[in-house]
mmCIF file of C-alpha atoms in Angstrom:
data_model
loop_
_atom_site.group_PDB
_atom_site.id
_atom_site.type_symbol
_atom_site.label_atom_id
_atom_site.label_comp_id
_atom_site.label_asym_id
_atom_site.label_seq_id
_atom_site.Cartn_x
_atom_site.Cartn_y
_atom_site.Cartn_z
ATOM 1 C CA MET A 1393 -7.758 77.786 21.966
ATOM 2 C CA SER A 1394 -4.092 78.673 21.638
ATOM 3 C CA ARG A 1395 -0.745 76.945 21.556
ATOM 4 C CA GLU A 1396 0.041 78.206 25.072
ATOM 5 C CA LEU A 1397 -3.283 76.911 26.409
ATOM 6 C CA ILE A 1398 -2.531 73.508 24.893
ATOM 7 C CA ALA A 1399 0.917 73.458 26.538
ATOM 8 C CA ARG A 1400 -0.454 74.551 29.917
ATOM 9 C CA THR A 1401 -3.149 71.897 29.722
ATOM 10 C CA ALA A 1402 -0.582 69.235 28.816
ATOM 11 C CA LEU A 1403 1.624 70.307 31.723
ATOM 12 C CA ALA A 1404 -1.294 70.129 34.163
ATOM 13 C CA LEU A 1405 -2.087 66.618 32.925
ATOM 14 C CA VAL A 1406 1.556 65.548 33.282
ATOM 15 C CA ASP A 1407 1.635 66.969 36.811
ATOM 16 C CA ARG A 1408 -1.350 64.785 37.619
ATOM 17 C CA HIS A 1409 -0.786 61.618 35.531
ATOM 18 C CA GLY A 1410 2.917 61.618 34.661
ATOM 19 C CA PRO A 1411 4.241 61.419 31.080
ATOM 20 C CA ASP A 1412 1.109 59.590 29.865
ATOM 21 C CA GLY A 1413 -0.807 62.804 30.486
ATOM 22 C CA ALA A 1414 0.860 64.427 27.495
ATOM 23 C CA SER A 1415 -1.111 62.612 24.821
ATOM 24 C CA ILE A 1416 -2.939 64.544 22.131
ATOM 25 C CA ARG A 1417 -6.094 62.618 22.977
ATOM 26 C CA ARG A 1418 -5.979 63.459 26.696
ATOM 27 C CA VAL A 1419 -5.180 67.120 26.111
ATOM 28 C CA ALA A 1420 -8.021 67.427 23.598
ATOM 29 C CA ALA A 1421 -10.427 65.719 25.992
ATOM 30 C CA ARG A 1422 -9.465 68.100 28.804
ATOM 31 C CA LEU A 1423 -10.056 71.048 26.478
ATOM 32 C CA GLY A 1424 -13.328 69.571 25.218
ATOM 33 C CA VAL A 1425 -12.290 69.517 21.559
ATOM 34 C CA ASN A 1426 -11.628 66.968 18.841
ATOM 35 C CA PRO A 1427 -7.968 65.806 18.849
ATOM 36 C CA ALA A 1428 -7.602 66.848 15.209
ATOM 37 C CA SER A 1429 -8.374 70.450 16.134
ATOM 38 C CA LEU A 1430 -5.180 70.657 18.230
ATOM 39 C CA TYR A 1431 -3.163 70.311 15.033
ATOM 40 C CA ASN A 1432 -4.433 73.722 13.947
ATOM 41 C CA HIS A 1433 -2.225 75.135 16.715
ATOM 42 C CA VAL A 1434 0.580 72.628 17.292
ATOM 43 C CA PRO A 1435 2.068 70.544 14.442
ATOM 44 C CA HIS A 1436 2.680 67.315 16.401
ATOM 45 C CA ARG A 1437 3.109 65.848 19.886
ATOM 46 C CA ALA A 1438 6.870 66.522 19.919
ATOM 47 C CA ALA A 1439 6.187 70.227 19.411
ATOM 48 C CA MET A 1440 3.675 70.164 22.258
ATOM 49 C CA ILE A 1441 6.307 68.570 24.501
ATOM 50 C CA GLU A 1442 8.762 71.323 23.579
ATOM 51 C CA ASP A 1443 6.127 73.893 24.497
ATOM 52 C CA VAL A 1444 5.800 72.165 27.874
ATOM 53 C CA ARG A 1445 9.598 72.260 28.240
ATOM 54 C CA ALA A 1446 9.520 75.998 27.526
ATOM 55 C CA LEU A 1447 6.903 76.571 30.246
ATOM 56 C CA VAL A 1448 8.840 74.633 32.851
ATOM 57 C CA SER A 1449 12.223 76.106 31.860
ATOM 58 C CA ALA A 1450 11.137 79.752 31.651
ATOM 59 C CA PRO A 1451 11.714 80.493 35.376
ATOM 60 C CA ILE A 1452 15.342 79.268 35.253
ATOM 61 C CA ASP A 1453 17.564 82.290 35.791
ATOM 62 C CA SER A 1454 20.679 82.180 33.624
ATOM 63 C CA GLN A 1455 21.544 85.845 34.279
ATOM 64 C CA PRO A 1456 24.141 84.796 36.904
ATOM 65 C CA LEU A 1457 26.046 82.983 34.142
ATOM 66 C CA ARG A 1458 26.446 86.351 32.431
ATOM 67 C CA ASP A 1459 27.150 88.454 35.517
ATOM 68 C CA LEU A 1460 28.809 86.457 38.298
ATOM 69 C CA PRO A 1461 32.153 84.682 38.682
ATOM 70 C CA TRP A 1462 31.968 81.110 37.323
ATOM 71 C CA GLU A 1463 31.566 79.214 40.595
ATOM 72 C CA ASP A 1464 29.016 81.671 42.022
ATOM 73 C CA ALA A 1465 27.151 81.641 38.716
ATOM 74 C CA LEU A 1466 26.931 77.840 38.674
ATOM 75 C CA ARG A 1467 25.551 77.788 42.214
ATOM 76 C CA ALA A 1468 22.853 80.400 41.500
ATOM 77 C CA TRP A 1469 21.929 78.864 38.135
ATOM 78 C CA GLY A 1470 21.857 75.306 39.533
ATOM 79 C CA ARG A 1471 19.562 76.281 42.391
ATOM 80 C CA SER A 1472 17.282 78.184 40.020
ATOM 81 C CA TYR A 1473 17.153 75.194 37.644
ATOM 82 C CA ARG A 1474 16.220 72.852 40.498
ATOM 83 C CA ARG A 1475 13.498 75.196 41.791
ATOM 84 C CA ALA A 1476 11.916 75.474 38.323
ATOM 85 C CA PHE A 1477 11.712 71.715 37.818
ATOM 86 C CA ALA A 1478 10.797 70.977 41.445
ATOM 87 C CA ARG A 1479 7.411 72.555 40.679
ATOM 88 C CA HIS A 1480 6.836 69.891 37.993
ATOM 89 C CA PRO A 1481 8.936 66.789 38.815
ATOM 90 C CA ARG A 1482 6.742 64.412 36.818
ATOM 91 C CA VAL A 1483 7.643 66.247 33.616
ATOM 92 C CA VAL A 1484 11.310 65.156 33.783
ATOM 93 C CA PRO A 1485 10.857 61.668 32.243
ATOM 94 C CA LEU A 1486 8.627 63.139 29.520
ATOM 95 C CA LEU A 1487 11.221 65.717 28.488
ATOM 96 C CA MET A 1488 13.851 62.984 28.174
ATOM 97 C CA THR A 1489 11.883 61.565 25.214
ATOM 98 C CA GLU A 1490 12.544 64.524 22.897
ATOM 99 C CA ARG A 1491 15.505 66.683 21.949
ATOM 100 C CA ALA A 1492 15.591 70.075 23.623
ATOM 101 C CA SER A 1493 14.992 72.807 21.067
ATOM 102 C CA ALA A 1494 12.850 75.338 22.953
ATOM 103 C CA PRO A 1495 14.420 78.781 22.372
ATOM 104 C CA VAL A 1496 13.922 79.802 26.017
ATOM 105 C CA LEU A 1497 16.096 76.860 27.095
ATOM 106 C CA LEU A 1498 18.630 77.217 24.263
ATOM 107 C CA ALA A 1499 19.174 80.841 25.308
ATOM 108 C CA GLN A 1500 20.119 79.569 28.764
ATOM 109 C CA TYR A 1501 22.416 76.974 27.216
ATOM 110 C CA GLU A 1502 24.054 79.780 25.244
ATOM 111 C CA ASP A 1503 24.752 81.605 28.514
ATOM 112 C CA PHE A 1504 26.185 78.391 29.987
ATOM 113 C CA ALA A 1505 28.421 77.796 26.947
ATOM 114 C CA ALA A 1506 29.770 81.360 26.971
ATOM 115 C CA ALA A 1507 30.450 81.235 30.722
ATOM 116 C CA ALA A 1508 32.127 77.825 30.436
ATOM 117 C CA GLU A 1509 34.386 79.074 27.648
ATOM 118 C CA ALA A 1510 35.284 82.130 29.713
ATOM 119 C CA ALA A 1511 36.227 79.756 32.559
ATOM 120 C CA GLY A 1512 38.625 77.938 30.242
ATOM 121 C CA TRP A 1513 36.576 74.994 28.924
ATOM 122 C CA THR A 1514 36.866 74.116 25.239
ATOM 123 C CA LEU A 1515 33.775 73.930 23.056
ATOM 124 C CA ARG A 1516 34.243 70.147 22.876
ATOM 125 C CA GLU A 1517 33.854 69.961 26.662
ATOM 126 C CA VAL A 1518 30.841 72.267 27.021
ATOM 127 C CA ILE A 1519 28.080 69.719 26.248
ATOM 128 C CA PRO A 1520 29.473 67.002 28.572
ATOM 129 C CA LEU A 1521 29.908 69.616 31.314
ATOM 130 C CA LEU A 1522 26.352 70.892 30.864
ATOM 131 C CA THR A 1523 25.042 67.304 30.796
ATOM 132 C CA ALA A 1524 26.852 66.504 34.051
ATOM 133 C CA PHE A 1525 25.181 69.449 35.773
ATOM 134 C CA GLU A 1526 21.761 68.748 34.259
ATOM 135 C CA SER A 1527 21.922 65.048 35.133
ATOM 136 C CA PHE A 1528 22.689 65.941 38.723
ATOM 137 C CA ILE A 1529 20.032 68.683 38.968
ATOM 138 C CA LEU A 1530 17.259 66.645 37.356
ATOM 139 C CA GLY A 1531 18.241 63.598 39.405
ATOM 140 C CA SER A 1532 17.855 65.750 42.498
ATOM 141 C CA VAL A 1533 14.394 66.811 41.316
ATOM 142 C CA LEU A 1534 13.394 63.157 40.924
ATOM 143 C CA ASP A 1535 14.825 62.432 44.377
ATOM 144 C CA MET A 1536 12.625 65.195 45.836
ATOM 145 C CA SER A 1537 9.535 63.747 44.188
ATOM 146 C CA GLY A 1538 9.810 60.334 45.831
ATOM 147 C CA PRO A 1539 9.583 59.316 49.482
ATOM 148 C CA ALA A 1540 11.304 61.749 51.869
ATOM 149 C CA VAL A 1541 13.660 58.869 52.776
ATOM 150 C CA VAL A 1542 14.190 56.029 50.315
ATOM 151 C CA PHE A 1543 16.363 53.918 52.642
ATOM 152 C CA ASP A 1544 15.142 51.649 55.422
ATOM 153 C CA PRO A 1545 17.565 49.320 57.186
ATOM 154 C CA THR A 1546 15.134 48.818 60.094
ATOM 155 C CA GLY A 1547 15.498 45.299 61.492
ATOM 156 C CA GLN A 1548 18.863 44.780 59.767
ATOM 157 C CA GLU A 1549 21.024 46.932 62.032
ATOM 158 C CA GLU A 1550 23.348 44.072 63.019
ATOM 159 C CA ALA A 1551 24.083 43.200 59.400
ATOM 160 C CA PHE A 1552 24.618 46.829 58.362
ATOM 161 C CA PRO A 1553 25.731 48.682 61.505
ATOM 162 C CA ARG A 1554 27.474 51.712 59.987
ATOM 163 C CA PHE A 1555 24.747 52.407 57.450
ATOM 164 C CA SER A 1556 22.091 51.918 60.121
ATOM 165 C CA ALA A 1557 23.888 54.393 62.376
ATOM 166 C CA ALA A 1558 24.004 56.919 59.542
ATOM 167 C CA PHE A 1559 20.328 56.304 58.840
ATOM 168 C CA ALA A 1560 19.487 56.913 62.506
ATOM 169 C CA THR A 1561 20.877 60.483 62.264
ATOM 170 C CA LEU A 1562 17.977 61.379 59.953
ATOM 171 C CA ALA A 1563 15.675 61.409 62.974
ATOM 172 C CA ASP A 1564 17.157 64.832 63.837
ATOM 173 C CA GLU A 1565 16.398 66.314 60.393
ATOM 174 C CA ASP A 1566 13.332 68.019 58.952
ATOM 175 C CA PRO A 1567 10.869 65.153 58.369
ATOM 176 C CA GLU A 1568 9.573 66.870 55.203
ATOM 177 C CA ASP A 1569 13.046 67.155 53.662
ATOM 178 C CA PRO A 1570 15.573 65.133 55.643
ATOM 179 C CA VAL A 1571 17.959 64.350 52.786
ATOM 180 C CA ALA A 1572 17.146 65.805 49.353
ATOM 181 C CA THR A 1573 18.150 69.446 49.836
ATOM 182 C CA ARG A 1574 21.261 68.644 51.858
ATOM 183 C CA ALA A 1575 22.264 66.087 49.233
ATOM 184 C CA PHE A 1576 21.681 68.627 46.466
ATOM 185 C CA GLU A 1577 23.816 71.280 48.160
ATOM 186 C CA LEU A 1578 26.572 68.759 48.912
ATOM 187 C CA GLY A 1579 26.573 67.448 45.351
ATOM 188 C CA LEU A 1580 26.470 70.941 43.888
ATOM 189 C CA ASP A 1581 29.488 71.919 45.999
ATOM 190 C CA MET A 1582 31.332 68.830 44.747
ATOM 191 C CA LEU A 1583 30.530 69.575 41.111
ATOM 192 C CA ILE A 1584 31.489 73.217 41.448
ATOM 193 C CA ALA A 1585 34.761 72.266 43.125
ATOM 194 C CA SER A 1586 35.633 70.402 39.905
ATOM 195 C CA ALA A 1587 34.171 72.960 37.520
ATOM 196 C CA ARG A 1588 37.485 74.354 36.303
ATOM 197 C CA PRO A 1589 39.366 72.633 33.481
ATOM 198 C CA ARG A 1590 42.207 70.434 34.686
#
């Protein structure tokens, strides 16, 4: 039994059952122990959730924010962030229930803040800027985790001709990923195009 084993078990349960998987009772049952024994390793559920956040966030590469020009850094970091969370999309709603305090993630935020300041943003603007990027990235992860296409105007083409025509173009795309990745890259380009202070 260890704190890391508890976090990995919680993450596996969230991957399978969604946010409800991260209950002390479920984690203890999966490990075959009494729920009270988990508290010898993790002080409370919120701490366990932060340990899960640390596991999911660890693969995010913030090195580009230290080494590359601002726009290139944002593109590399944003793609890395999306890849890390795409492995565990069901964890996103769970992590929204607690404040982010995992040192592995705060270190990445530190890199973002320093790079944003170097690009000309004030400290007052750093958190809203970071939140805009995170909202977009995590929204893209949630988009990937749903149906490959969430729209269906079939049978309503006369009422919605332009949208139906746009929808019809998806037939030429990869059926496994007809929209999500293209939408992510388009949105990332749009965000990056506005990523310098006015």
